[in-house]
């Protein structure tokens, strides 16, 4: 019979059939078993336990076990964090252990509009712990450590004076005063010795950045960047600021948040709208309207808001026209006036300053201190430079150059730095050409400031 | 046919092996079919949810009727009371427009009054009204899965 | 018991209308089962014992066919979720993994079956060469086979881009650049393939269309012709002397003193006189059962890989940050290795010569000795030449895959590569 010759394969058939059956079953089981289902069942049990009325109990019992997600089409994100973190919106879960903890709500940042990952990072589409928290291979956005969370505010909001994100503001201030822009470009302003920093927060991890500020050469061997003498809290702040620079361009609704009303936005408006035409500040400006130096003490913010909307409603007979400010603009201007007592905001009005003061601002704006030291006092190492292996100090430039010569050096730069030892590598730091960046009037002010650096009375010796 | 061997010359052991093999293979086939159906059934959908938040009560001026585009509902505020009516015509699912104090469907001419009841046209039922509640963070919470009578308000 | 149910069903009015013969009980019915069933009729009623020998065919052609079927089924399933958009494709891959039931397994099966198919088709070609099975009258089926091999590579390559991750993006960038080295037509082909000058949305759309309809349709058609030709060329190749005595009756050369039925005009199907009947057995159940076993085996292997190993998915495609080294899919790494020596010779001359040689092979090698046996002594020269090419190709592929690290410099695979110092 033919059956006998095929019959020798029957055992094979049984074995292979069973193998396929087992594999299908195994695949099915592995796919069905997902830890988030346990979290949800635990949450439902907790809800049932807490239910005080039959209605609530019924509602809790009918809660489906399913993936929950927040759709953020504008951000091209889908956040499924709430699949496990089920109680983020329920204050009665305050103090619960994760994943059931309550997330203190930000009134301005409702979850259904912002989701989770836009601030916390991580992998929103993932539905298991490791992948979702993002510390896995092939995911560029692991969760941001809690201590750096304010970095995310900087994606949308002004970093410099953000009262809600003081550490971010501190980092931004350090960035501007230490002189990072001398070598690095950020938002198009800065030198070109080091790399641009516009996307550094997305490219680098917190640990990398930290290490980089302590000893740059440890993470990038051929870096010419001088080690920075930061305190520990300063490093946290500047790392945080760096992390905020992700280069993410947020669309539509989120982009409109970029111009949050802030004191610095108010200062910009104050200059742009020509308020000094009628009002005065620091003794300068028009005399038609009242001086505004102490307006923050005289008036409440509510009064000022109303005044910006329609001056007549709060000071009848005022000659100030209705400018038609938007609500955000009015808030920004109010913030600016309220914070006038804070010197930083007040003195920032260029129109009110002399050339030396303006020059000091420019010295800071373009990060000159990064190489030439705070107030041009030098001391920044530049390996193998003939000038004592340091970037030269600027204290006595007034003795060596005329104003025109100095401007020329600033504009043209100095690519070749004389080496101490011609056989060793050339000094890493050099003077970039600033001609395309620094405007002529700015350069005049800068030179005036540099000339003012020379200690008073030392001329007498000559 | 050989009398000592059942079924077409297959030995008893062979018969057992065949049966077991077919059973396992059939199990695999059925499980695969079930898995395929489960695969095709979406576990998540990428459309606006049935339950959604519609912002703070103060976002809507007194006396306003606001069309929420993505969710296809009208949010009606009168005084401190809120309610929410479907903008989906009960006839064949077109989106209705506001017409005077009521609503009008551009597809087949159904007209609904202020309360969503049918005035004229082919629509079989009035427009649905949805449950409006206040969420724990004080946002209007609309649940399109829960229909209510048109006289049920949320008083804020 | 299942058999009883089956027999009962097969003999009901409905059952007979579907299966026509039912479960065959006699030799006549065994033949009828093969001839009268759509799915089985492509195979002969009786088949030579030699063709059933696993050690002869290794089942590679059938394995390739099964993999193609698995790929079609899983591919169609994946299409239910995939969106060929640079914005969404990557997210859809993630969704398959995280929220679609069995989504990851289906994707894994598709990916591993695709790799396996490239491998099995290549091995199938080697088998056919080493057994001399491409010789007359099977020359054209070999040519079809070469076409199917290239189509398989094309299918795998176009599918490679679709996940839109770093692996996909750079493999296709590198792969299409190799195409760009061809003289005259190279840049044009590259431009046509990408729908632009760089890999972007246009390229994704094109690769998607090629992957899900154009190439599968071509492959399906060629497979049909390939199988049909196996029958019409007299079944699988057999050792010398056992082949059909009637080699061919070309149209127009029919003896005029005899009348022939229309079916006898086809080559190789004339009544086979004087053949040892012991050489052949009924396809049902001998061939069918073996085919069933092989199918289960292929499914088991693919499932096993898919359940325990996940298909790679790297970061989302980023045109600014290429990985170092950026590598083409593994089956093109031999080519990439060649290109690293000389773009023109490695990227153009060698591959075109190889394909041309493969296409012309059955027409150049006309001796009919040594068919139907592995490594026949009469074919030593041909086998040596082929082996040398094969070893070089495999060696180059292995070098390109495992021994090339950052900047295409030598690395030893079992030691971690040196840390990459980045320019910035």
PDB file of C-alpha atoms in Angstrom, chain C residues 21 26 30 45 83 85 92 102 132 156 161 167 173 175 204 213 219 239 249 252 265 287 379 384 391 402 408 410:
ATOM      1  CA  UNK C  21     -13.452  13.668  -5.774  1.00  0.00           C
ATOM      2  CA  UNK C  26      -8.404   4.287  -5.411  1.00  0.00           C
ATOM      3  CA  UNK C  30      -5.785   9.775  -6.511  1.00  0.00           C
ATOM      4  CA  UNK C  45      -0.978  13.071 -10.942  1.00  0.00           C
ATOM      5  CA  UNK C  83       0.597  54.664   6.493  1.00  0.00           C
ATOM      6  CA  UNK C  85       3.929  58.970   5.273  1.00  0.00           C
ATOM      7  CA  UNK C  92       2.704  53.166  13.098  1.00  0.00           C
ATOM      8  CA  UNK C 102      -0.243  40.458  17.715  1.00  0.00           C
ATOM      9  CA  UNK C 132      22.793  20.968 -13.552  1.00  0.00           C
ATOM     10  CA  UNK C 156      13.128  43.075   0.217  1.00  0.00           C
ATOM     11  CA  UNK C 161      12.513  51.669   3.689  1.00  0.00           C
ATOM     12  CA  UNK C 167      18.248  51.703   9.590  1.00  0.00           C
ATOM     13  CA  UNK C 173      20.279  56.102   0.874  1.00  0.00           C
ATOM     14  CA  UNK C 175      21.632  51.320  -1.640  1.00  0.00           C
ATOM     15  CA  UNK C 204       8.606  56.503   0.548  1.00  0.00           C
ATOM     16  CA  UNK C 213       1.654  46.050  -5.655  1.00  0.00           C
ATOM     17  CA  UNK C 219       6.726  38.070  -8.576  1.00  0.00           C
ATOM     18  CA  UNK C 239      19.629  11.913 -13.601  1.00  0.00           C
ATOM     19  CA  UNK C 249       8.347  17.883 -30.484  1.00  0.00           C
ATOM     20  CA  UNK C 252       5.531  22.362 -37.102  1.00  0.00           C
ATOM     21  CA  UNK C 265       1.520  19.375 -29.133  1.00  0.00           C
ATOM     22  CA  UNK C 287       3.931  14.524  -2.770  1.00  0.00           C
ATOM     23  CA  UNK C 379      30.606  19.339 -14.557  1.00  0.00           C
ATOM     24  CA  UNK C 384      34.478  25.172  -9.657  1.00  0.00           C
ATOM     25  CA  UNK C 391      32.590  31.908  -2.104  1.00  0.00           C
ATOM     26  CA  UNK C 402      30.552  41.785  10.293  1.00  0.00           C
ATOM     27  CA  UNK C 408      34.211  51.350   6.767  1.00  0.00           C
ATOM     28  CA  UNK C 410      38.236  46.881   9.670  1.00  0.00           C
TER      29      UNK C 410
END
